[in-house]
Amino acid sequence: MKIRIYYMVLGILLTISVHAQHSFTLSDTAFLLDSKPFVMISGEMHYPRVPREAWRARMKMAKAMGLNTIGTYVFWNVHEPQKGKFDFAGNNDVRAFVKIAQEEGLWVILRPSPYVCAEWEFGGYPYWLQNEEGLIVRSKEVKYLREYAAYIKEVGRQLAPLQVNHGGNILMVQIENEYGSYGSDKEYLEINKKLFIEAGFDGLLYTCDPAPDIAAGHLPGLLPAVNGDVTPSKVHRLIQENHGGVGPYYVAEWYPAWFDWWGTTHHTVPAERYVGKLDSILTAGISINMYMFHGGTTRGFMNGANYNDKSPYEPQISSYDYDAPLDEAGNPTEKFMKFREVIARHLPAGVVLPEVPEAKAAVAVPSFGLGEAGRVSDMLPAPVRNGSPLTFEDLHQDYGFVLYRSKLTGGRAGVLRLKELRDYAVVMVNGGIVGTLDRRLAQDSLALQLPAGEVQLDILVENLGRVNFGPYLLKNRKGITEKVAFNGEEVKGWEMYGLPFKEVKGMRLKKGGDSGHAPVIRRGTFDLPVVGDTYLDMRQWGKGVVWINGHNVGRYWSVGPQQTLYVPVEWLKATRNEVVVLELIKPEQKELKGLDKAVLNEVK
């Protein structure tokens, strides 16, 4: 509840808004908000995946579907990209995100575990942890706990004052994240709890785990929440078994669909399959957090990947549409409307849902040219030299690309082998593309016919996303992580050029520039008589990254299923929208257009 206090100072009326302090506690059967039973109808939405300018609009949509709460992770690698350098500004301003939710009448479930999974790069861990010798994530190892403590204290400075017991809207805070799927060390979980309390999180703490792992992942004394598609009876049984025979009952991740990775079909789940399940959960008075209510977009290089000994490397796509009730652009879907109908039947007497805001208009941008171009190899920084290849981590580079360069004696044929490539390589001889290697397909070798004389070997390596789940969290270095051999003989004498592409301003490109058959950067502009969302149609392109007006809007790859890149209206203008495309394998492509809808399910 917001209270307005009026003061008269020097004849000027001042209005100060203060938020009333609430209580949020547990009974044996229910959550109690100000001592009254309260069912959280929550939806997950991640602030880095939505333009800051659109946060409020998405929250209004949440209210219109009937949600009373928003859930969000807090992402360590977003907020501490380099050791000791914290960033809570712009789209990283999670404090503002929480406060906007409060202004819109929404409670918040906060999930600031250093490990988030979330189909996010390295599960949320910053890459530089791998450069701390002996550091082991998700463990009691001293260096890890020291970095963890420093980070969570910074998060506490931002967010602990916004807990409900301090007048804010954060109802509960989650420690760790699905730890039972990874380990079972209760002492480690107790350390997590202690660090959170020391950081100022003195309200309700909880854990969450998939149903099979809840016994391993919960901490006695804290509420154990369940993740997954579970029946009311199973929720009751699992929580009672791990919480002294009582509730309350909470499904912390209830999945209305699933995420996608490159080369597979788009995952969708008809709303009809979940309407009855949602009704039964709410009828039983069980609180719920839909994962996801609105997925948005994993922009830049922040997607994660799945990998284990039994399955291939699976990097996730940029779209995080998730077949969620609110689509990637923030528009309501059929699933949204059907879930809204269910929720409306469970509202307190007299409560009426707000009208659903209109869907945003999208525009189809006519074809336009990218008339300026330059080869990536002509825009290299100063090299780092070493006898053997260095990883991204060795080069203190987080994301993007590294170009590895060496010399070979030509006039012979042979097999080039990259041992433990991570993750995708464009191989060039004397500046021209001769092939690609793809970790997804377990490719590490390429047959070459070298021309006579000394040959320049270039290998442009892309980090396609660090593993975000499972034991390979501990084996997440990027680049050429071991060695390169030609005909069985190790190639030595490397120059390495870091290409993180954090921004693309000021690139010196030439009009009509011919890239030859090599990775290229192209630039062009388009106008919008009517400014609206659009979707760049990348179906004629090969593989790369796109920036619009300086914003990295994500990766594209002809293998699909994602064939368009969503461009939010908030980042567009009427004239001279600048488009920069980094194209790896089809440098001859020069035309681009926008569609008025997404293409998320075309696999080639």
XYZ file of C-alpha atoms in Angstrom:
604
model
C 0.000 0.000 0.000
C 1.335 3.413 -0.955
C 0.703 6.326 1.427
C 1.053 9.934 0.293
C 2.266 12.429 2.901
C 1.903 16.137 2.183
C 4.232 18.853 3.520
C 4.043 22.614 3.084
C 7.544 24.081 2.813
C 8.022 27.779 1.971
C 4.580 27.828 0.442
C 5.327 24.852 -1.817
C 3.297 21.685 -1.414
C 5.577 18.654 -1.416
C 4.279 15.124 -1.881
C 6.348 12.243 -0.525
C 5.323 8.664 -1.311
C 6.157 6.002 1.212
C 5.320 2.325 1.016
C 3.646 0.671 3.955
C 5.571 -2.188 5.541
C 3.922 -5.563 5.129
C 4.473 -8.973 6.653
C 4.874 -12.150 4.628
C 5.012 -15.377 6.592
C 4.267 -19.089 6.394
C 1.465 -21.055 7.991
C 1.177 -24.826 7.853
C -1.037 -24.590 4.776
C -0.670 -21.153 3.167
C 1.441 -18.076 2.613
C 0.243 -15.212 4.793
C 0.387 -11.634 3.535
C -0.382 -9.330 6.446
C -1.676 -12.423 8.302
C -4.174 -13.311 5.537
C -3.873 -16.278 3.160
C -2.296 -15.265 -0.139
C -1.809 -17.283 -3.319
C 1.037 -16.090 -5.526
C 0.091 -16.237 -9.205
C 3.479 -15.372 -10.567
C 5.198 -15.283 -13.927
C 8.917 -15.291 -14.670
C 10.330 -12.382 -16.678
C 14.032 -11.482 -16.898
C 15.060 -7.834 -17.032
C 18.120 -8.365 -19.326
C 15.908 -10.098 -21.898
C 13.498 -7.143 -22.211
C 14.425 -3.569 -23.201
C 14.289 -1.372 -20.123
C 11.928 0.949 -21.990
C 9.429 -1.934 -22.216
C 9.539 -3.246 -18.626
C 6.427 -1.373 -17.539
C 4.398 -2.406 -20.583
C 5.248 -6.072 -19.981
C 4.197 -5.744 -16.352
C 0.860 -4.228 -17.356
C 0.365 -7.313 -19.519
C 1.167 -9.482 -16.495
C -1.532 -7.727 -14.475
C -3.989 -8.138 -17.347
C -3.442 -11.909 -17.423
C -4.142 -12.037 -13.704
C -0.656 -12.274 -12.258
C -0.031 -10.653 -8.896
C 3.708 -11.420 -8.774
C 6.767 -11.354 -11.062
C 9.688 -13.753 -10.686
C 13.187 -12.934 -11.881
C 16.699 -14.245 -11.619
C 19.614 -11.902 -10.925
C 22.529 -12.539 -13.271
C 26.069 -12.425 -11.852
C 27.825 -12.131 -15.229
C 25.610 -9.177 -16.141
C 26.423 -7.310 -12.950
C 30.127 -8.195 -12.518
C 31.383 -8.709 -16.093
C 34.967 -8.226 -14.934
C 36.255 -8.974 -11.452
C 35.399 -6.199 -9.014
C 33.670 -4.037 -11.655
C 29.952 -3.906 -10.946
C 27.238 -2.681 -13.299
C 23.675 -1.952 -12.204
C 22.908 0.707 -14.810
C 20.643 0.843 -17.853
C 19.156 -2.520 -18.728
C 21.056 -3.985 -15.752
C 19.198 -1.810 -13.231
C 17.390 -4.617 -11.448
C 16.496 -2.281 -8.589
C 14.506 -0.112 -11.013
C 12.877 -3.260 -12.415
C 11.655 -4.258 -8.953
C 10.449 -0.744 -8.150
C 8.517 -0.483 -11.419
C 6.825 -3.747 -10.485
C 5.832 -2.191 -7.171
C 4.438 0.862 -8.940
C 2.366 -1.466 -11.118
C 0.983 -3.277 -8.081
C 3.043 -6.441 -8.477
C 4.944 -8.413 -5.859
C 8.329 -9.921 -6.739
C 9.963 -13.287 -6.149
C 13.721 -12.673 -6.295
C 16.162 -15.356 -7.417
C 19.693 -13.960 -6.968
C 21.550 -17.240 -6.646
C 24.984 -16.909 -8.246
C 23.963 -19.892 -10.375
C 20.773 -19.367 -12.379
C 20.883 -21.885 -15.279
C 18.185 -19.989 -17.283
C 19.625 -20.989 -20.685
C 22.077 -18.196 -19.915
C 25.815 -18.051 -20.612
C 27.721 -20.138 -18.026
C 24.505 -20.412 -16.001
C 25.010 -16.804 -14.929
C 28.586 -17.153 -13.720
C 31.087 -14.573 -15.015
C 33.693 -16.093 -17.328
C 36.600 -14.753 -15.253
C 35.915 -17.191 -12.412
C 37.673 -19.772 -14.611
C 40.892 -17.729 -14.388
C 40.988 -18.048 -10.592
C 43.291 -21.028 -10.093
C 41.608 -23.782 -8.092
C 38.200 -22.068 -7.977
C 35.293 -24.532 -8.167
C 31.801 -23.137 -8.664
C 28.899 -24.468 -6.587
C 31.264 -25.695 -3.890
C 32.786 -24.830 -0.515
C 36.111 -23.987 -2.162
C 37.478 -20.836 -0.483
C 38.091 -18.694 -3.581
C 34.612 -19.359 -4.912
C 32.967 -18.455 -1.623
C 35.018 -15.262 -1.421
C 33.883 -14.106 -4.878
C 30.332 -15.273 -4.191
C 30.216 -13.270 -0.935
C 31.517 -10.105 -2.606
C 28.906 -10.386 -5.348
C 25.897 -11.188 -3.173
C 26.732 -8.263 -0.880
C 26.544 -5.935 -3.886
C 23.191 -7.458 -4.816
C 22.054 -6.978 -1.229
C 22.960 -3.287 -1.341
C 20.711 -2.922 -4.364
C 17.786 -5.112 -3.388
C 17.644 -6.030 0.312
C 15.930 -2.712 1.186
C 13.144 -3.657 -1.249
C 12.046 -6.724 0.735
C 8.452 -6.712 1.917
C 9.508 -6.501 5.571
C 11.272 -3.219 4.759
C 8.384 -1.634 2.861
C 9.242 -3.095 -0.521
C 7.573 -5.680 -2.732
C 10.030 -8.615 -2.658
C 8.107 -11.421 -0.962
C 10.715 -14.191 -0.955
C 14.324 -14.731 -1.953
C 15.703 -17.983 -3.379
C 19.112 -19.325 -2.359
C 21.042 -21.488 -4.860
C 18.996 -22.881 -7.778
C 18.000 -26.477 -8.444
C 21.018 -27.558 -6.438
C 19.605 -31.053 -5.993
C 20.187 -31.680 -9.699
C 23.887 -30.985 -9.103
C 24.792 -31.983 -5.546
C 23.521 -32.704 -2.037
C 25.922 -30.931 0.323
C 23.740 -29.441 3.069
C 26.731 -27.675 4.581
C 27.217 -25.831 1.280
C 23.544 -24.838 1.274
C 23.864 -23.594 4.854
C 26.761 -21.379 3.738
C 24.491 -20.008 0.981
C 21.871 -19.116 3.544
C 24.432 -17.436 5.785
C 25.816 -15.343 2.908
C 22.331 -14.189 1.944
C 21.515 -13.145 5.499
C 24.824 -11.288 5.790
C 23.948 -9.484 2.556
C 20.765 -8.172 4.176
C 18.207 -10.693 2.944
C 16.470 -11.137 6.280
C 12.987 -12.088 5.062
C 11.727 -15.425 3.780
C 14.320 -17.592 2.050
C 13.537 -20.741 0.069
C 15.035 -23.378 -2.229
C 13.625 -24.887 -5.424
C 14.319 -28.190 -7.173
C 12.746 -30.514 -9.740
C 10.534 -33.127 -8.115
C 13.096 -35.997 -8.272
C 15.830 -33.829 -6.704
C 14.017 -31.980 -3.941
C 15.360 -34.155 -1.119
C 18.953 -33.526 -2.221
C 18.523 -29.812 -2.907
C 16.468 -28.443 -0.029
C 17.898 -27.005 3.180
C 16.102 -28.049 6.395
C 14.395 -25.056 7.912
C 13.696 -23.335 4.605
C 10.638 -23.811 2.441
C 11.372 -26.354 -0.332
C 9.592 -25.401 -3.568
C 8.948 -27.811 -6.443
C 9.814 -27.289 -10.118
C 8.024 -29.051 -12.965
C 4.704 -30.270 -14.268
C 3.409 -31.705 -11.009
C -0.074 -32.524 -9.754
C -1.471 -30.873 -6.617
C -1.235 -34.142 -4.679
C 2.419 -34.553 -5.635
C 3.200 -30.952 -4.631
C 1.613 -31.545 -1.241
C 3.456 -34.826 -0.715
C 6.911 -33.576 -1.768
C 6.802 -30.405 0.303
C 5.410 -32.154 3.365
C 8.079 -34.868 3.149
C 10.800 -32.200 3.162
C 9.225 -29.565 5.389
C 8.200 -31.249 8.610
C 4.891 -32.547 7.325
C 3.441 -29.113 6.512
C 3.245 -26.485 3.738
C 2.720 -23.951 2.363
C 2.811 -25.157 -1.233
C 4.654 -23.526 -4.109
C 5.549 -24.597 -7.656
C 8.542 -22.348 -8.300
C 8.907 -23.231 -11.997
C 5.752 -24.356 -13.795
C 6.513 -24.829 -17.466
C 3.913 -23.850 -20.092
C 6.445 -24.726 -22.844
C 10.210 -24.991 -23.415
C 13.301 -23.335 -24.928
C 15.037 -23.928 -28.288
C 18.545 -24.661 -29.512
C 20.147 -24.391 -32.931
C 19.282 -27.085 -35.450
C 16.110 -28.405 -33.771
C 12.439 -27.614 -34.228
C 10.775 -24.830 -32.252
C 9.227 -26.204 -29.068
C 5.537 -25.455 -28.647
C 2.873 -26.770 -26.280
C -0.841 -26.144 -27.011
C -2.568 -24.090 -24.346
C -5.247 -26.771 -23.997
C -2.707 -29.141 -22.462
C -2.123 -26.776 -19.553
C -5.443 -25.030 -18.975
C -6.797 -27.874 -16.847
C -3.501 -28.258 -14.983
C -3.435 -24.556 -14.131
C -7.019 -24.739 -12.910
C -6.280 -27.717 -10.663
C -3.206 -26.059 -9.138
C -5.102 -22.855 -8.333
C -8.155 -24.775 -7.094
C -5.859 -26.480 -4.593
C -4.650 -23.072 -3.352
C -1.086 -23.747 -4.504
C 1.104 -20.767 -5.413
C 2.762 -20.884 -8.784
C 5.478 -19.207 -10.855
C 5.150 -19.754 -14.624
C 8.502 -20.269 -16.287
C 8.272 -18.349 -18.550
C 5.390 -15.851 -18.566
C 7.445 -13.746 -20.981
C 10.791 -14.931 -22.284
C 11.927 -12.055 -24.485
C 15.284 -12.272 -26.244
C 18.726 -13.436 -25.151
C 20.582 -10.655 -26.912
C 24.259 -10.266 -27.531
C 26.335 -13.332 -26.719
C 24.544 -14.317 -23.523
C 22.875 -17.575 -24.544
C 23.959 -20.723 -22.774
C 24.241 -24.313 -23.982
C 23.507 -27.848 -22.851
C 26.098 -30.602 -23.024
C 26.881 -33.878 -21.306
C 28.600 -37.161 -22.082
C 25.439 -38.624 -23.588
C 24.269 -35.757 -25.811
C 25.875 -33.316 -28.243
C 26.697 -29.704 -27.535
C 23.439 -27.728 -27.898
C 23.821 -23.929 -27.942
C 20.546 -22.077 -27.433
C 19.107 -19.630 -29.946
C 18.749 -15.884 -29.387
C 14.961 -15.907 -29.289
C 13.678 -16.834 -25.846
C 10.082 -16.773 -27.015
C 9.593 -20.054 -25.113
C 6.077 -20.368 -26.546
C 5.202 -18.359 -23.431
C 1.825 -16.671 -22.809
C 3.404 -13.328 -23.769
C 5.392 -13.719 -26.973
C 8.924 -12.505 -27.691
C 7.669 -9.028 -28.630
C 5.434 -8.731 -25.575
C 2.109 -9.453 -27.282
C -0.581 -11.722 -25.792
C -1.016 -15.157 -27.352
C -3.885 -17.627 -27.338
C -2.174 -19.206 -24.333
C -2.278 -15.815 -22.570
C -6.023 -15.474 -23.136
C -6.837 -19.022 -22.045
C -4.701 -18.734 -18.895
C -6.370 -15.393 -18.154
C -9.783 -17.097 -18.291
C -8.623 -19.697 -15.771
C -7.085 -17.158 -13.412
C -10.194 -14.963 -13.553
C -12.216 -17.837 -12.059
C -9.934 -17.885 -9.012
C -9.886 -14.194 -8.146
C -11.309 -12.950 -4.826
C -14.909 -11.820 -4.959
C -15.294 -8.404 -6.545
C -11.863 -8.357 -8.162
C -11.931 -7.741 -11.918
C -8.948 -8.078 -14.234
C -7.843 -4.994 -16.159
C -8.437 -4.923 -19.895
C -5.739 -6.546 -22.007
C -3.599 -3.846 -23.661
C -3.665 -3.903 -27.442
C -0.995 -5.868 -29.237
C 1.702 -3.687 -30.756
C 1.786 -3.116 -34.487
C 4.706 -4.600 -36.398
C 6.072 -3.318 -39.696
C 7.625 -5.101 -42.661
C 10.712 -3.165 -43.713
C 11.211 -3.254 -47.520
C 14.469 -4.685 -48.826
C 17.459 -2.403 -48.342
C 21.115 -2.676 -49.193
C 24.126 -2.864 -46.888
C 26.430 -0.917 -49.145
C 29.427 -0.525 -46.852
C 31.662 -3.484 -46.140
C 34.990 -4.608 -44.770
C 36.677 -7.917 -44.125
C 37.009 -8.947 -40.504
C 40.674 -9.692 -41.144
C 41.226 -6.038 -42.079
C 39.975 -4.795 -38.693
C 42.175 -6.708 -36.302
C 43.605 -5.287 -33.072
C 47.185 -5.857 -31.938
C 47.866 -9.588 -31.577
C 48.879 -11.669 -28.596
C 51.655 -14.096 -29.542
C 52.237 -17.551 -28.112
C 53.680 -20.852 -29.204
C 50.368 -22.697 -28.714
C 46.800 -21.382 -28.997
C 45.408 -19.509 -26.009
C 41.802 -19.761 -24.843
C 39.386 -16.866 -24.553
C 39.996 -16.983 -20.808
C 43.777 -16.821 -21.275
C 43.189 -13.721 -23.393
C 40.851 -12.252 -20.736
C 38.047 -12.146 -23.289
C 34.520 -13.056 -22.263
C 32.461 -13.487 -25.436
C 32.517 -13.031 -29.193
C 35.312 -14.249 -31.466
C 39.057 -14.823 -31.568
C 41.048 -15.067 -34.797
C 43.977 -17.502 -34.539
C 46.759 -17.052 -37.138
C 49.806 -19.147 -37.960
C 51.947 -20.171 -40.953
C 52.164 -23.492 -42.786
C 54.469 -24.777 -45.483
C 52.351 -25.147 -48.608
C 52.374 -27.329 -51.679
C 50.907 -30.357 -49.906
C 47.630 -31.968 -48.870
C 46.699 -33.015 -45.361
C 44.212 -33.003 -42.526
C 43.903 -30.029 -40.187
C 42.716 -31.063 -36.721
C 41.601 -28.785 -33.891
C 41.594 -30.647 -30.600
C 38.725 -29.562 -28.325
C 37.362 -26.738 -30.471
C 34.853 -24.580 -28.637
C 32.712 -23.905 -30.485
C 32.573 -22.971 -34.173
C 35.444 -22.244 -36.534
C 35.746 -20.643 -39.949
C 39.014 -21.902 -41.468
C 40.792 -19.693 -44.014
C 43.879 -20.215 -46.170
C 45.553 -17.061 -47.486
C 42.459 -15.073 -46.502
C 39.806 -17.239 -48.197
C 37.322 -19.588 -46.532
C 38.144 -23.264 -47.061
C 35.714 -24.795 -44.560
C 33.981 -24.675 -41.185
C 34.020 -26.861 -38.072
C 31.044 -27.193 -35.762
C 31.232 -28.564 -32.204
C 27.513 -29.454 -32.325
C 28.356 -32.022 -34.980
C 31.547 -33.225 -33.243
C 33.579 -31.849 -36.143
C 37.275 -31.274 -35.444
C 39.046 -32.095 -38.740
C 39.221 -30.663 -42.242
C 41.033 -31.985 -45.339
C 43.101 -29.231 -47.001
C 45.037 -28.835 -50.229
C 47.571 -26.096 -49.553
C 48.887 -23.906 -52.373
C 52.621 -23.666 -52.965
C 54.791 -21.444 -50.803
C 54.266 -20.183 -47.296
C 50.573 -20.305 -46.385
C 48.719 -18.105 -43.897
C 46.314 -20.157 -41.799
C 43.507 -18.198 -40.113
C 40.951 -19.815 -37.811
C 38.116 -17.530 -36.687
C 36.563 -19.131 -33.594
C 33.170 -18.208 -32.153
C 32.122 -18.793 -28.557
C 28.583 -20.116 -29.075
C 27.718 -20.059 -25.368
C 29.146 -21.712 -22.277
C 27.375 -24.734 -20.834
C 24.760 -23.632 -18.297
C 23.743 -26.926 -16.695
C 25.400 -30.020 -15.302
C 28.976 -31.142 -14.595
C 30.428 -29.335 -17.622
C 30.058 -26.062 -15.737
C 33.585 -26.944 -14.612
C 34.863 -27.458 -18.192
C 33.767 -24.296 -19.903
C 36.799 -22.677 -21.510
C 36.378 -21.292 -25.016
C 38.387 -21.077 -28.222
C 40.972 -23.617 -29.320
C 41.369 -25.166 -25.915
C 44.156 -27.657 -26.656
C 46.121 -27.728 -29.916
C 46.079 -27.623 -33.717
C 47.799 -30.237 -35.862
C 48.353 -30.605 -39.609
C 49.040 -34.141 -40.787
C 49.642 -35.115 -37.174
C 52.288 -32.454 -36.562
C 51.420 -29.757 -34.040
C 51.168 -26.245 -35.486
C 53.145 -23.721 -33.449
C 53.724 -19.969 -33.501
C 50.323 -18.343 -33.101
C 49.071 -14.780 -33.254
C 45.686 -14.274 -31.584
C 43.345 -11.341 -32.219
C 40.520 -10.720 -29.790
C 37.235 -9.679 -31.385
C 34.674 -9.320 -28.575
C 32.470 -6.975 -30.646
C 31.123 -5.197 -27.604
C 30.169 -2.339 -29.903
C 30.336 -1.563 -33.615
C 30.564 2.211 -33.660
C 33.242 3.782 -35.778
C 34.073 0.749 -37.883
C 35.909 1.838 -41.010
C 33.956 0.255 -43.825
C 34.088 1.133 -47.526
C 31.210 1.791 -49.890
C 30.956 -1.049 -52.322
C 33.734 -2.839 -50.463
C 34.369 -6.337 -51.773
C 35.084 -8.811 -49.015
C 36.208 -11.651 -51.219
C 35.339 -15.076 -49.834
C 35.976 -14.221 -46.173
C 33.997 -13.209 -43.080
C 32.668 -9.691 -43.608
C 31.051 -6.816 -41.746
C 28.367 -4.966 -43.693
C 26.534 -1.763 -42.834
C 23.414 -0.067 -44.192
C 20.427 2.025 -43.124
C 16.671 2.006 -43.497
C 13.854 4.453 -42.801
C 10.519 3.752 -41.130
C 7.588 5.979 -42.139
C 5.690 4.192 -39.353
C 7.886 3.171 -36.437
C 7.032 -0.241 -35.003
C 8.474 -3.590 -34.057
C 10.040 -5.513 -36.907
C 11.700 -8.866 -37.516
C 14.823 -8.989 -39.664
C 14.532 -11.788 -42.208
C 17.864 -13.656 -42.156
C 16.824 -16.609 -44.338
C 19.121 -15.606 -47.208
C 22.096 -15.155 -44.908
C 24.431 -17.752 -43.412
C 25.633 -17.219 -39.851
C 26.467 -14.191 -37.790
C 25.358 -11.354 -35.534
C 23.280 -8.186 -36.092
C 23.344 -4.758 -34.457
C 20.569 -2.152 -34.834
C 21.376 1.426 -33.819
C 24.211 0.072 -31.707
C 22.135 -2.621 -29.962
C 23.212 -6.227 -30.415
C 19.900 -7.937 -31.269
C 21.328 -11.458 -31.380
C 22.787 -14.252 -33.462
C 21.330 -15.783 -36.605
C 22.145 -19.102 -38.260
C 20.622 -20.654 -41.343
C 20.312 -24.054 -39.614
C 17.283 -22.644 -37.734
C 14.824 -22.949 -36.186
C 15.065 -19.185 -35.663
C 15.188 -17.375 -39.011
C 14.295 -13.847 -37.882
C 15.694 -11.427 -35.339
C 13.221 -9.414 -33.280
C 13.911 -5.657 -33.258
C 11.919 -3.794 -30.570
C 10.181 -0.543 -31.452
C 11.912 1.104 -28.485
C 15.245 0.895 -30.339
C 14.008 2.179 -33.699
C 13.438 5.649 -35.171
C 11.871 7.166 -38.274
C 15.050 7.764 -40.267
C 18.501 6.264 -40.731
C 18.261 3.152 -38.615
C 21.787 1.762 -38.813
C 22.186 -1.972 -39.359
C 25.531 -3.732 -38.957
C 25.829 -7.401 -39.871
C 28.761 -9.688 -39.140
C 28.443 -12.517 -41.687
C 30.761 -15.502 -41.350
C 30.051 -17.835 -44.260
C 28.021 -16.018 -46.972
C 29.981 -12.793 -47.512
C 28.328 -12.205 -50.881
C 24.948 -11.446 -49.259
C 24.163 -7.701 -49.376
C 20.377 -7.301 -49.090
C 18.185 -7.417 -46.010
C 14.510 -6.841 -45.226
C 12.143 -6.926 -42.266
C 8.978 -8.942 -41.732
C 5.951 -8.116 -39.603
C 6.057 -11.476 -37.817
C 8.617 -13.880 -36.420
C 9.847 -17.008 -38.181
C 10.905 -19.361 -35.390
C 10.369 -22.829 -36.810
C 12.282 -23.359 -40.042
C 15.043 -25.939 -39.743
C 17.430 -26.477 -42.666
